[in-house]
Amino acid sequence: MRISGRARGGTGAFPTGGDPTGERAGTGWQGHRRPSLQVMAEGELPAVLILDIGGTHGILEDIAALLKKHFHLITMKEFLGNKEEMRKKIQSVYVFECRPTIDRELLESLPNLKVIANSGVGVDHLDLKMISSFGVKVTNTPHAVADPTADIGMALMLASARRLVEGCHIALSPGTKYFAVDWLGVEVTRATLGIIGMGSIGYKVAQRARAFNMRILYHNRNRRRKEEEEAVGAHYCAKMEDLLQQSDFVMLVVNLTPETHKLIGKKELGLMKPTATLINISRGAVIDQDALVEALQNKVIRAAALDVTYPEPLPRDHPLLHLNNIIITPHIGTATVHATRMMAEEAIANMLAVLNDQPIPSEVFPK
Ligand SMILES: O=C(O)C(=O)CO
């Protein structure tokens, strides 16, 4: 199994910048640029179509203000209400949250589209080959996401280890009878953390884990440079199995690809210690959820802490929602004011670079 860490593009963790996983591939639009059609009056800002999954968000005003400095914003509602007039103007699509997808029909209706700027690093919701066949580029925001997503990984690990959610319920319900001995947690300090996927986010997790004196193991398609390993005290496991067997906490930080789909199933869960905790900050489909339900029910592993599931959100009757050894958060890896703004800034830089025929800071290529 070949594994690579999430988040392409450089971060402060890797001095060379560029692609820290060294795995960019493909050539995208093969050099055949769409012709730059002059559909705008002089002085008019280029139009960007905003795609988000939930309508108006509190933060959107702030992001809209940033975008408006460079673009004429068109919401999906405006677009659908006046398609004929709008469609030729639109040169960029800004995918506000990293989940709405783009279908062939939308691409066919936007003849002058040049770039789809995803806010977020994961682009598994986009059909890159299909988009590329329209001569449209895709970009992402690897820099903005690395710190907050690593923070969520640590938060989930600590919360699960120390049973924070149960503790919170008890404290919020005065009078609840409880016996501390029934809900003792486990310690993170000096425990062994296995990071699967050592891209920029995985590396940021390792930097944080070092401050907890954790023993750090990692598994990744490409071994990190010696200096990078030494800087965080991480030990490479060429075989994922070795990492699974030794770790007290296993954190998944891989991109979702056909190779990582259901990477963790019954066999892998069976290799983990019965006292171990599985943390997922990558994509839900990296875990075989049926196998996870079984493993949690039968105490094959101690607990799981997930920021991502499949689907999102889980349906009310999903068995994962009815276990007491699990924590689930609603995909909030980048849900901070700062990260949302940074993602917008990164996306704007990407869109402007494409529209101005300049080097693109973070382009994603189809494999
Ligand atoms: O950046 C992404 O792709 C995320 O999912 C953040 O959690």
Tab-separated table of C-alpha atoms and ligand atoms in Angstrom:
chain	number	residue	atom	x	y	z
A	1	MET	CA	0.000	0.000	0.000
A	2	ARG	CA	1.450	3.385	-1.007
A	3	ILE	CA	0.431	6.189	1.273
A	4	SER	CA	0.943	9.879	1.047
A	5	GLY	CA	0.138	12.653	3.472
A	6	ARG	CA	-2.585	15.232	3.042
A	7	ALA	CA	-1.908	18.724	1.944
A	8	ARG	CA	0.135	19.343	-1.099
A	9	GLY	CA	2.145	22.477	-1.513
A	10	GLY	CA	4.679	23.902	0.847
A	11	THR	CA	4.280	24.976	4.415
A	12	GLY	CA	6.688	26.428	6.880
A	13	ALA	CA	7.582	22.863	7.882
A	14	PHE	CA	9.458	22.225	4.684
A	15	PRO	CA	12.155	24.699	3.823
A	16	THR	CA	12.095	24.008	0.119
A	17	GLY	CA	8.406	24.944	-0.255
A	18	GLY	CA	6.676	23.503	-3.284
A	19	ASP	CA	5.277	20.022	-2.805
A	20	PRO	CA	6.421	18.515	0.484
A	21	THR	CA	5.084	15.093	-0.416
A	22	GLY	CA	6.957	15.210	-3.702
A	23	GLU	CA	4.056	13.637	-5.472
A	24	ARG	CA	2.640	16.118	-7.902
A	25	ALA	CA	1.773	14.316	-11.071
A	26	GLY	CA	-0.047	14.766	-14.306
A	27	THR	CA	-0.009	17.675	-16.667
A	28	GLY	CA	-3.546	18.980	-16.428
A	29	TRP	CA	-4.531	20.974	-19.447
A	30	GLN	CA	-1.460	19.880	-21.401
A	31	GLY	CA	-0.585	23.451	-22.198
A	32	HIS	CA	-3.734	24.086	-24.232
A	33	ARG	CA	-4.924	27.247	-22.596
A	34	ARG	CA	-8.453	28.324	-23.146
A	35	PRO	CA	-8.360	31.491	-25.195
A	36	SER	CA	-8.711	34.617	-23.059
A	37	LEU	CA	-12.012	35.999	-24.223
A	38	GLN	CA	-12.483	39.701	-23.690
A	39	VAL	CA	-16.031	39.556	-22.439
A	40	MET	CA	-15.622	42.298	-19.856
A	41	ALA	CA	-15.839	45.987	-20.374
A	42	GLU	CA	-12.595	47.753	-19.570
A	43	GLY	CA	-12.224	48.349	-15.850
A	44	GLU	CA	-14.793	45.698	-14.977
A	45	LEU	CA	-13.707	43.112	-12.410
A	46	PRO	CA	-13.577	39.468	-13.477
A	47	ALA	CA	-16.618	37.524	-12.330
A	48	VAL	CA	-16.385	34.699	-9.815
A	49	LEU	CA	-19.198	32.278	-9.079
A	50	ILE	CA	-19.447	31.406	-5.395
A	51	LEU	CA	-20.297	27.826	-4.579
A	52	ASP	CA	-21.032	26.886	-1.011
A	53	ILE	CA	-23.051	24.146	0.578
A	54	GLY	CA	-25.080	25.963	3.136
A	55	GLY	CA	-26.246	29.298	1.824
A	56	THR	CA	-25.236	32.285	3.919
A	57	HIS	CA	-22.612	31.791	6.596
A	58	GLY	CA	-21.653	34.335	9.228
A	59	ILE	CA	-18.108	34.470	7.944
A	60	LEU	CA	-19.142	34.839	4.328
A	61	GLU	CA	-19.553	38.599	4.648
A	62	ASP	CA	-15.909	38.902	5.582
A	63	ILE	CA	-14.820	36.617	2.771
A	64	ALA	CA	-17.112	38.375	0.334
A	65	ALA	CA	-15.471	41.684	1.217
A	66	LEU	CA	-12.044	40.201	0.469
A	67	LEU	CA	-13.168	38.724	-2.829
A	68	LYS	CA	-14.905	41.926	-3.869
A	69	LYS	CA	-11.587	43.748	-3.962
A	70	HIS	CA	-10.643	41.692	-7.017
A	71	PHE	CA	-13.801	40.126	-8.396
A	72	HIS	CA	-17.384	40.718	-9.224
A	73	LEU	CA	-19.187	38.145	-7.074
A	74	ILE	CA	-22.030	36.076	-8.425
A	75	THR	CA	-23.904	33.771	-6.075
A	76	MET	CA	-25.370	30.523	-7.304
A	77	LYS	CA	-28.846	31.998	-6.815
A	78	GLU	CA	-28.023	34.992	-9.017
A	79	PHE	CA	-26.450	32.712	-11.592
A	80	LEU	CA	-29.445	30.405	-11.780
A	81	GLY	CA	-31.798	33.385	-11.970
A	82	ASN	CA	-29.967	34.969	-14.897
A	83	LYS	CA	-27.926	32.238	-16.499
A	84	GLU	CA	-27.771	33.541	-20.056
A	85	GLU	CA	-26.362	36.896	-19.092
A	86	MET	CA	-23.981	35.583	-16.443
A	87	ARG	CA	-22.545	32.457	-17.974
A	88	LYS	CA	-20.127	34.115	-20.387
A	89	LYS	CA	-18.802	36.485	-17.736
A	90	ILE	CA	-17.745	33.829	-15.263
A	91	GLN	CA	-14.052	33.017	-15.397
A	92	SER	CA	-13.605	31.554	-11.907
A	93	VAL	CA	-15.541	29.450	-9.474
A	94	TYR	CA	-14.722	29.769	-5.781
A	95	VAL	CA	-15.667	26.646	-3.856
A	96	PHE	CA	-16.238	28.137	-0.437
A	97	GLU	CA	-16.306	24.890	1.518
A	98	CYS	CA	-14.381	21.853	0.502
A	99	ARG	CA	-17.448	19.745	-0.232
A	100	PRO	CA	-19.704	21.082	-2.986
A	101	THR	CA	-18.969	19.300	-6.217
A	102	ILE	CA	-18.911	20.578	-9.799
A	103	ASP	CA	-20.690	18.619	-12.468
A	104	ARG	CA	-20.322	18.444	-16.216
A	105	GLU	CA	-23.503	20.447	-16.731
A	106	LEU	CA	-22.116	23.426	-14.823
A	107	LEU	CA	-18.837	23.247	-16.740
A	108	GLU	CA	-20.700	23.103	-20.038
A	109	SER	CA	-22.660	26.170	-19.101
A	110	LEU	CA	-19.534	28.272	-18.388
A	111	PRO	CA	-17.644	28.637	-21.670
A	112	ASN	CA	-15.080	31.105	-20.317
A	113	LEU	CA	-14.296	29.363	-17.057
A	114	LYS	CA	-10.559	29.139	-16.403
A	115	VAL	CA	-10.157	28.170	-12.770
A	116	ILE	CA	-11.939	26.416	-9.939
A	117	ALA	CA	-10.435	27.621	-6.675
A	118	ASN	CA	-11.110	25.232	-3.824
A	119	SER	CA	-10.907	26.588	-0.295
A	120	GLY	CA	-9.362	23.657	1.542
A	121	VAL	CA	-6.725	21.189	0.554
A	122	GLY	CA	-8.735	18.030	-0.160
A	123	VAL	CA	-10.145	17.968	-3.670
A	124	ASP	CA	-11.592	14.460	-3.646
A	125	HIS	CA	-15.050	15.997	-4.218
A	126	LEU	CA	-13.903	17.294	-7.616
A	127	ASP	CA	-13.486	15.169	-10.742
A	128	LEU	CA	-10.088	16.533	-11.732
A	129	LYS	CA	-9.817	14.677	-15.028
A	130	MET	CA	-13.219	15.798	-16.181
A	131	ILE	CA	-12.543	19.408	-15.162
A	132	SER	CA	-9.160	19.346	-16.893
A	133	SER	CA	-10.786	18.089	-20.092
A	134	PHE	CA	-12.621	21.446	-20.186
A	135	GLY	CA	-9.296	23.282	-20.014
A	136	VAL	CA	-10.086	24.473	-16.506
A	137	LYS	CA	-7.476	24.535	-13.757
A	138	VAL	CA	-8.071	23.519	-10.150
A	139	THR	CA	-6.287	25.106	-7.205
A	140	ASN	CA	-6.330	24.487	-3.443
A	141	THR	CA	-5.105	26.133	-0.236
A	142	PRO	CA	-2.504	23.891	1.434
A	143	HIS	CA	-0.872	26.651	3.458
A	144	ALA	CA	-3.956	27.896	5.263
A	145	VAL	CA	-5.189	24.480	6.355
A	146	ALA	CA	-2.111	22.841	7.860
A	147	ASP	CA	-2.023	24.429	11.339
A	148	PRO	CA	-5.740	24.409	12.156
A	149	THR	CA	-6.182	20.856	10.901
A	150	ALA	CA	-3.220	19.649	12.949
A	151	ASP	CA	-4.759	21.442	15.942
A	152	ILE	CA	-8.009	19.548	15.483
A	153	GLY	CA	-6.064	16.275	15.357
A	154	MET	CA	-4.460	17.109	18.692
A	155	ALA	CA	-7.763	18.302	20.141
A	156	LEU	CA	-9.469	15.040	19.189
A	157	MET	CA	-6.611	12.961	20.556
A	158	LEU	CA	-6.634	14.795	23.887
A	159	ALA	CA	-10.422	14.893	24.127
A	160	SER	CA	-10.738	11.174	23.489
A	161	ALA	CA	-7.832	10.252	25.761
A	162	ARG	CA	-9.186	12.281	28.689
A	163	ARG	CA	-12.870	11.618	27.922
A	164	LEU	CA	-13.569	15.304	27.743
A	165	VAL	CA	-17.025	15.056	26.230
A	166	GLU	CA	-18.293	12.674	28.929
A	167	GLY	CA	-16.694	14.850	31.584
A	168	CYS	CA	-18.375	17.902	30.123
A	169	HIS	CA	-21.782	16.201	30.184
A	170	ILE	CA	-21.310	15.337	33.836
A	171	ALA	CA	-20.227	18.847	34.776
A	172	LEU	CA	-23.104	20.389	32.848
A	173	SER	CA	-25.653	18.213	34.651
A	174	PRO	CA	-25.155	18.837	38.356
A	175	GLY	CA	-26.461	15.973	40.423
A	176	THR	CA	-25.456	13.302	37.898
A	177	LYS	CA	-24.194	10.285	39.789
A	178	TYR	CA	-20.874	9.085	38.471
A	179	PHE	CA	-17.895	7.115	39.618
A	180	ALA	CA	-14.634	8.553	38.368
A	181	VAL	CA	-13.199	5.068	38.277
A	182	ASP	CA	-15.677	4.159	35.517
A	183	TRP	CA	-14.398	6.739	33.140
A	184	LEU	CA	-10.706	6.953	33.654
A	185	GLY	CA	-8.882	8.158	30.612
A	186	VAL	CA	-5.478	7.383	29.169
A	187	GLU	CA	-2.452	9.649	28.878
A	188	VAL	CA	-1.157	11.298	25.786
A	189	THR	CA	2.149	12.378	27.319
A	190	ARG	CA	4.878	9.835	26.501
A	191	ALA	CA	2.413	7.622	24.600
A	192	THR	CA	3.195	6.399	21.073
A	193	LEU	CA	1.550	8.258	18.216
A	194	GLY	CA	1.425	6.677	14.763
A	195	ILE	CA	0.830	9.199	11.979
A	196	ILE	CA	-0.354	7.715	8.700
A	197	GLY	CA	0.300	10.293	5.995
A	198	MET	CA	3.225	12.623	6.664
A	199	GLY	CA	2.440	15.558	4.385
A	200	SER	CA	2.355	19.070	5.751
A	201	ILE	CA	-0.537	18.417	8.136
A	202	GLY	CA	0.960	15.162	9.421
A	203	TYR	CA	4.242	16.929	9.995
A	204	LYS	CA	2.526	19.719	11.930
A	205	VAL	CA	0.875	17.050	14.099
A	206	ALA	CA	4.323	15.572	14.767
A	207	GLN	CA	5.652	18.990	15.793
A	208	ARG	CA	2.840	19.330	18.310
A	209	ALA	CA	3.157	15.748	19.562
A	210	ARG	CA	6.815	16.313	20.278
A	211	ALA	CA	5.857	18.894	22.889
A	212	PHE	CA	3.939	16.095	24.643
A	213	ASN	CA	7.054	13.911	24.680
A	214	MET	CA	5.276	11.403	22.496
A	215	ARG	CA	7.117	8.662	20.695
A	216	ILE	CA	6.297	9.401	17.061
A	217	LEU	CA	6.040	6.797	14.320
A	218	TYR	CA	4.957	7.578	10.802
A	219	HIS	CA	4.099	5.807	7.607
A	220	ASN	CA	4.131	7.614	4.292
A	221	ARG	CA	4.703	6.894	0.636
A	222	ASN	CA	7.932	8.848	0.730
A	223	ARG	CA	10.256	8.791	3.669
A	224	ARG	CA	11.008	12.279	5.009
A	225	ARG	CA	14.531	13.629	4.908
A	226	LYS	CA	16.683	12.690	7.894
A	227	GLU	CA	16.777	16.305	9.153
A	228	GLU	CA	13.006	16.514	8.990
A	229	GLU	CA	12.632	13.264	10.930
A	230	GLU	CA	15.168	14.373	13.515
A	231	ALA	CA	13.582	17.790	13.947
A	232	VAL	CA	10.422	16.172	15.335
A	233	GLY	CA	11.904	12.871	16.534
A	234	ALA	CA	9.791	10.808	14.118
A	235	HIS	CA	10.613	7.194	13.221
A	236	TYR	CA	9.667	5.860	9.814
A	237	CYS	CA	7.676	2.624	9.546
A	238	ALA	CA	7.991	1.256	6.034
A	239	LYS	CA	5.124	-1.111	6.843
A	240	MET	CA	1.892	0.408	8.084
A	241	GLU	CA	1.283	-2.821	10.033
A	242	ASP	CA	4.275	-2.110	12.289
A	243	LEU	CA	2.909	1.336	13.104
A	244	LEU	CA	-0.560	-0.065	13.844
A	245	GLN	CA	0.808	-2.690	16.206
A	246	GLN	CA	2.934	-0.279	18.225
A	247	SER	CA	0.838	2.865	18.495
A	248	ASP	CA	-1.371	4.025	21.371
A	249	PHE	CA	-2.906	6.627	19.070
A	250	VAL	CA	-3.165	6.225	15.315
A	251	MET	CA	-3.895	9.414	13.389
A	252	LEU	CA	-5.016	9.352	9.746
A	253	VAL	CA	-3.803	12.313	7.723
A	254	VAL	CA	-3.809	10.965	4.159
A	255	ASN	CA	-5.448	12.305	1.025
A	256	LEU	CA	-8.451	10.296	-0.069
A	257	THR	CA	-7.446	8.482	-3.256
A	258	PRO	CA	-8.358	5.079	-4.688
A	259	GLU	CA	-5.298	3.760	-2.809
A	260	THR	CA	-6.391	5.098	0.573
A	261	HIS	CA	-10.099	4.290	0.220
A	262	LYS	CA	-10.958	2.031	3.199
A	263	LEU	CA	-7.298	1.920	4.116
A	264	ILE	CA	-8.278	1.031	7.669
A	265	GLY	CA	-10.581	-1.988	7.766
A	266	LYS	CA	-11.173	-5.032	9.934
A	267	LYS	CA	-7.664	-6.423	9.449
A	268	GLU	CA	-5.933	-3.138	10.294
A	269	LEU	CA	-8.172	-2.488	13.308
A	270	GLY	CA	-7.380	-6.006	14.478
A	271	LEU	CA	-3.671	-5.189	14.424
A	272	MET	CA	-4.133	-2.205	16.743
A	273	LYS	CA	-3.741	-2.500	20.519
A	274	PRO	CA	-7.014	-2.977	22.421
A	275	THR	CA	-6.025	0.163	24.348
A	276	ALA	CA	-5.427	2.212	21.181
A	277	THR	CA	-7.427	5.136	19.819
A	278	LEU	CA	-8.022	5.857	16.132
A	279	ILE	CA	-8.214	9.511	15.073
A	280	ASN	CA	-9.284	10.580	11.608
A	281	ILE	CA	-8.739	14.108	10.273
A	282	SER	CA	-8.461	13.121	6.605
A	283	ARG	CA	-11.628	11.874	4.909
A	284	GLY	CA	-14.322	9.536	6.207
A	285	ALA	CA	-13.931	7.010	3.425
A	286	VAL	CA	-10.362	6.263	4.490
A	287	ILE	CA	-11.943	4.040	7.167
A	288	ASP	CA	-14.261	1.121	6.538
A	289	GLN	CA	-16.968	2.438	8.864
A	290	ASP	CA	-18.772	-0.887	9.245
A	291	ALA	CA	-15.532	-2.445	10.429
A	292	LEU	CA	-15.006	0.470	12.805
A	293	VAL	CA	-18.480	0.056	14.326
A	294	GLU	CA	-17.742	-3.629	14.931
A	295	ALA	CA	-14.303	-2.889	16.394
A	296	LEU	CA	-15.687	-0.251	18.770
A	297	GLN	CA	-18.625	-2.427	19.814
A	298	ASN	CA	-16.368	-5.396	20.515
A	299	LYS	CA	-13.652	-3.282	22.147
A	300	VAL	CA	-11.108	-4.384	19.561
A	301	ILE	CA	-9.777	-0.851	20.030
A	302	ARG	CA	-10.398	1.529	22.909
A	303	ALA	CA	-11.998	4.457	21.080
A	304	ALA	CA	-12.224	6.546	17.938
A	305	ALA	CA	-12.247	10.308	17.406
A	306	LEU	CA	-13.382	11.461	13.982
A	307	ASP	CA	-13.579	14.873	12.377
A	308	VAL	CA	-14.686	13.280	9.137
A	309	THR	CA	-17.202	10.567	8.329
A	310	TYR	CA	-18.905	9.095	5.341
A	311	PRO	CA	-21.369	10.629	4.604
A	312	GLU	CA	-21.299	13.973	6.360
A	313	PRO	CA	-23.315	14.325	8.418
A	314	LEU	CA	-24.095	10.724	9.358
A	315	PRO	CA	-27.771	9.788	9.274
A	316	ARG	CA	-29.454	9.837	12.668
A	317	ASP	CA	-29.701	6.061	12.858
A	318	HIS	CA	-26.072	5.391	11.984
A	319	PRO	CA	-24.565	2.944	14.519
A	320	LEU	CA	-21.475	5.141	15.003
A	321	LEU	CA	-23.746	7.729	16.612
A	322	HIS	CA	-24.877	5.247	19.224
A	323	LEU	CA	-21.571	4.206	20.712
A	324	ASN	CA	-20.059	5.614	23.860
A	325	ASN	CA	-16.419	5.146	22.892
A	326	ILE	CA	-16.455	7.656	20.057
A	327	ILE	CA	-16.180	11.405	19.554
A	328	ILE	CA	-17.360	12.913	16.285
A	329	THR	CA	-16.993	16.513	15.169
A	330	PRO	CA	-18.632	17.870	11.989
A	331	HIS	CA	-15.535	18.309	9.757
A	332	ILE	CA	-14.189	21.393	11.471
A	333	GLY	CA	-10.492	21.020	10.664
A	334	THR	CA	-10.299	24.509	9.187
A	335	ALA	CA	-13.270	26.064	10.925
A	336	THR	CA	-11.515	29.039	12.448
A	337	VAL	CA	-11.898	32.707	11.602
A	338	HIS	CA	-8.219	32.964	10.728
A	339	ALA	CA	-8.088	29.846	8.524
A	340	THR	CA	-11.226	30.812	6.644
A	341	ARG	CA	-9.705	34.165	5.815
A	342	MET	CA	-6.348	32.658	4.927
A	343	MET	CA	-8.011	30.129	2.637
A	344	ALA	CA	-9.815	32.950	0.859
A	345	GLU	CA	-6.555	34.865	0.465
A	346	GLU	CA	-4.802	31.801	-0.906
A	347	ALA	CA	-7.678	31.087	-3.280
A	348	ILE	CA	-7.712	34.698	-4.488
A	349	ALA	CA	-3.975	34.546	-5.204
A	350	ASN	CA	-4.523	31.320	-7.162
A	351	MET	CA	-7.400	32.734	-9.191
A	352	LEU	CA	-5.576	35.957	-10.007
A	353	ALA	CA	-2.494	34.011	-11.078
A	354	VAL	CA	-4.520	31.875	-13.486
A	355	LEU	CA	-6.428	34.829	-14.893
A	356	ASN	CA	-3.240	36.849	-15.351
A	357	ASP	CA	-1.265	33.962	-16.833
A	358	GLN	CA	1.219	33.987	-13.984
A	359	PRO	CA	2.776	31.079	-12.047
A	360	ILE	CA	0.018	29.474	-9.960
A	361	PRO	CA	0.851	29.125	-6.242
A	362	SER	CA	-1.145	25.924	-5.611
A	363	GLU	CA	-2.420	24.110	-8.646
A	364	VAL	CA	-3.780	20.568	-8.300
A	365	PHE	CA	-3.210	18.230	-11.195
A	366	PRO	CA	-5.228	15.181	-12.173
A	367	LYS	CA	-3.330	11.934	-11.636
B	1	LIG	O1	-8.788	21.333	3.793
B	1	LIG	C1	-9.491	20.336	3.772
B	1	LIG	O2	-9.608	19.626	2.778
B	1	LIG	C2	-10.224	19.935	4.968
B	1	LIG	O3	-10.938	18.988	4.953
B	1	LIG	C3	-10.051	20.670	6.240
B	1	LIG	O4	-10.533	19.947	7.323
